[in-house]
C-alpha positions as CSV (number, residue, x, y, z in Angstrom):
1,X,-23.0,-3.8,-5.1
2,X,-19.4,-6.0,-4.9
3,X,-18.1,-8.4,-3.5
4,X,-15.1,-9.1,-1.7
5,X,-13.3,-12.0,0.3
6,X,-12.7,-10.6,4.1
7,X,-11.1,-12.8,5.9
8,X,-11.2,-12.1,9.2
9,X,-8.4,-12.9,12.2
10,X,-9.8,-10.4,15.0
11,X,-8.0,-10.3,17.7
12,X,-10.6,-13.2,19.8
13,X,-12.9,-12.5,23.3
14,X,-13.7,-14.3,25.7
15,X,-17.6,-15.5,25.4
16,X,-16.9,-15.3,20.7
17,X,-16.5,-17.8,19.0
18,X,-13.7,-17.3,16.5
19,X,-14.8,-16.0,13.4
20,X,-14.4,-18.5,10.0
21,X,-12.9,-16.5,6.7
22,X,-16.0,-15.8,4.2
23,X,-17.8,-13.5,1.8
24,X,-19.7,-10.6,2.1
25,X,-21.0,-8.1,0.2
26,X,-19.9,-3.9,0.1
27,X,-22.9,-2.7,0.0
28,X,-20.8,1.4,0.9
29,X,-17.5,2.0,1.9
30,X,-16.3,6.2,2.8
31,X,-13.1,7.1,3.9
32,X,-13.2,7.5,8.4
33,X,-10.0,9.0,8.9
34,X,-7.1,6.4,10.1
35,X,-8.9,3.4,7.6
36,X,-11.6,2.9,5.9
37,X,-15.4,2.2,7.4
38,X,-16.6,-0.7,5.1
39,X,-21.4,-0.7,5.7
40,X,-21.9,-5.5,4.2
41,X,-25.4,-7.3,4.0
42,X,-24.1,-10.3,5.8
43,X,-22.9,-8.7,8.9
44,X,-25.8,-6.2,11.2
45,X,-24.9,-5.5,14.5
46,X,-21.9,-2.9,15.6
47,X,-21.3,-6.1,18.6
48,X,-20.4,-7.8,14.1
49,X,-18.8,-5.2,13.0
50,X,-16.4,-5.1,16.1
51,X,-15.7,-8.3,15.8
52,X,-13.8,-7.1,12.3
53,X,-12.2,-4.3,13.8
54,X,-8.8,-4.6,11.7
55,X,-9.6,-7.4,10.0
56,X,-7.4,-6.9,6.0
57,X,-10.2,-6.7,3.1
58,X,-9.2,-8.2,-0.1
59,X,-9.9,-8.2,-3.5
60,X,-10.2,-10.4,-6.5
61,X,-8.2,-8.5,-8.8
62,X,-10.8,-9.3,-11.8
63,X,-13.6,-6.6,-10.3
64,X,-10.8,-4.2,-9.5
65,X,-11.6,-1.4,-12.2
66,X,-9.5,-0.9,-15.6
67,X,-6.2,1.1,-15.4
68,X,-5.4,3.7,-18.0
69,X,-2.1,4.4,-19.2
70,X,0.5,5.5,-16.3
71,X,-1.8,4.2,-13.4
72,X,-0.4,1.6,-11.2
73,X,-1.9,0.0,-7.5
74,X,0.0,-0.3,-5.0
75,X,0.2,-3.5,-4.8
76,X,1.7,-3.9,-8.1
77,X,5.2,-1.2,-7.1
78,X,5.5,-2.7,-3.3
79,X,9.1,-4.6,-3.3
80,X,9.7,-2.5,-6.5
81,X,13.8,-1.9,-7.3
82,X,14.2,1.5,-6.2
83,X,17.1,3.2,-8.0
84,X,18.2,7.7,-9.2
85,X,18.2,8.8,-12.6
86,X,21.9,8.2,-12.5
87,X,22.1,4.1,-12.9
88,X,22.2,4.0,-8.7
89,X,20.2,1.4,-6.6
90,X,18.9,2.7,-3.5
91,X,16.6,-0.7,-2.5
92,X,13.4,-1.6,-2.5
93,X,10.1,0.1,-1.8
94,X,8.0,-1.9,1.2
95,X,5.8,0.2,2.6
96,X,3.3,3.7,0.5
97,X,1.6,6.2,3.2
98,X,-0.5,7.9,2.3
99,X,-1.4,11.4,3.1
100,X,-4.2,14.4,2.2
101,X,-1.0,15.7,0.2
102,X,0.0,12.8,-1.6
103,X,1.7,9.5,-1.0
104,X,5.1,9.2,0.3
105,X,7.0,5.7,-0.7
106,X,8.3,4.2,2.2
107,X,12.1,2.6,0.6
108,X,14.2,0.5,2.6
109,X,17.8,1.2,1.7
110,X,20.4,-1.7,0.9
111,X,23.5,1.1,-0.8
112,X,25.5,1.2,1.7
113,X,26.9,4.8,0.4
114,X,23.9,6.7,2.3
115,X,25.2,9.0,4.6
116,X,23.4,9.0,7.6
117,X,23.5,5.1,8.2
118,X,19.7,5.4,7.1
119,X,17.8,2.8,7.0
120,X,14.9,4.1,4.6
121,X,14.0,7.2,2.4
122,X,10.8,8.6,2.0
123,X,9.8,9.7,-1.2
124,X,6.9,12.3,-2.0
125,X,5.5,10.6,-4.6
126,X,5.0,13.2,-6.8
127,X,6.3,14.4,-10.6
128,X,9.7,15.6,-10.4
129,X,10.5,13.4,-7.3
130,X,9.6,10.0,-9.5
131,X,10.8,10.0,-12.8
132,X,9.2,7.1,-13.7
133,X,7.5,3.5,-12.3
134,X,8.9,0.3,-14.7
135,X,5.4,-1.6,-13.3
136,X,6.5,-4.1,-16.5
137,X,10.6,-4.3,-14.4
138,X,9.6,-3.2,-11.1
139,X,11.5,-0.3,-10.9
140,X,10.9,3.0,-9.6
141,X,13.3,5.4,-10.7
142,X,13.6,8.6,-8.2
143,X,15.5,12.0,-8.4
144,X,19.2,11.8,-8.0
145,X,18.6,14.9,-5.7
146,X,16.4,13.2,-3.0
147,X,19.4,11.0,-2.2
148,X,22.1,12.6,0.5
149,X,26.0,10.2,-0.8
150,X,25.4,8.4,-4.1
151,X,27.9,10.2,-5.6
152,X,25.7,12.0,-7.4
153,X,24.8,15.0,-5.5
154,X,24.7,18.8,-7.9
């Protein structure tokens, strides 16, 4: 059983008292479509659970499993700078979309050379598209062929 901090920010209801942040003991977690279903020892009723829908869950990093070489948590790369394998800086990793097949990196562009005045680029997080991830230097290197208008098109 792992314990995690759970800051609660549910929409206040007219007849409900404002919930306070607290710690919950997580009994189980299951993938429930667009989110996770978390079962806790401290939440007993459906009404209590409904007040937590959409709440933010945070976990102490020390509670997370150790990673092997070249593995990282999403939080480790959010905000990383993104460039092509030819050195052209594209922008910053702003979000990660989880799909059934693979993650997709949402890169907010800061490079004026981008075509079609795109403000973001979607990069499939698969071998061949993502060349390397440097969590220490906070760089993600992607294949230049994914980006039109960088002057690197082959």
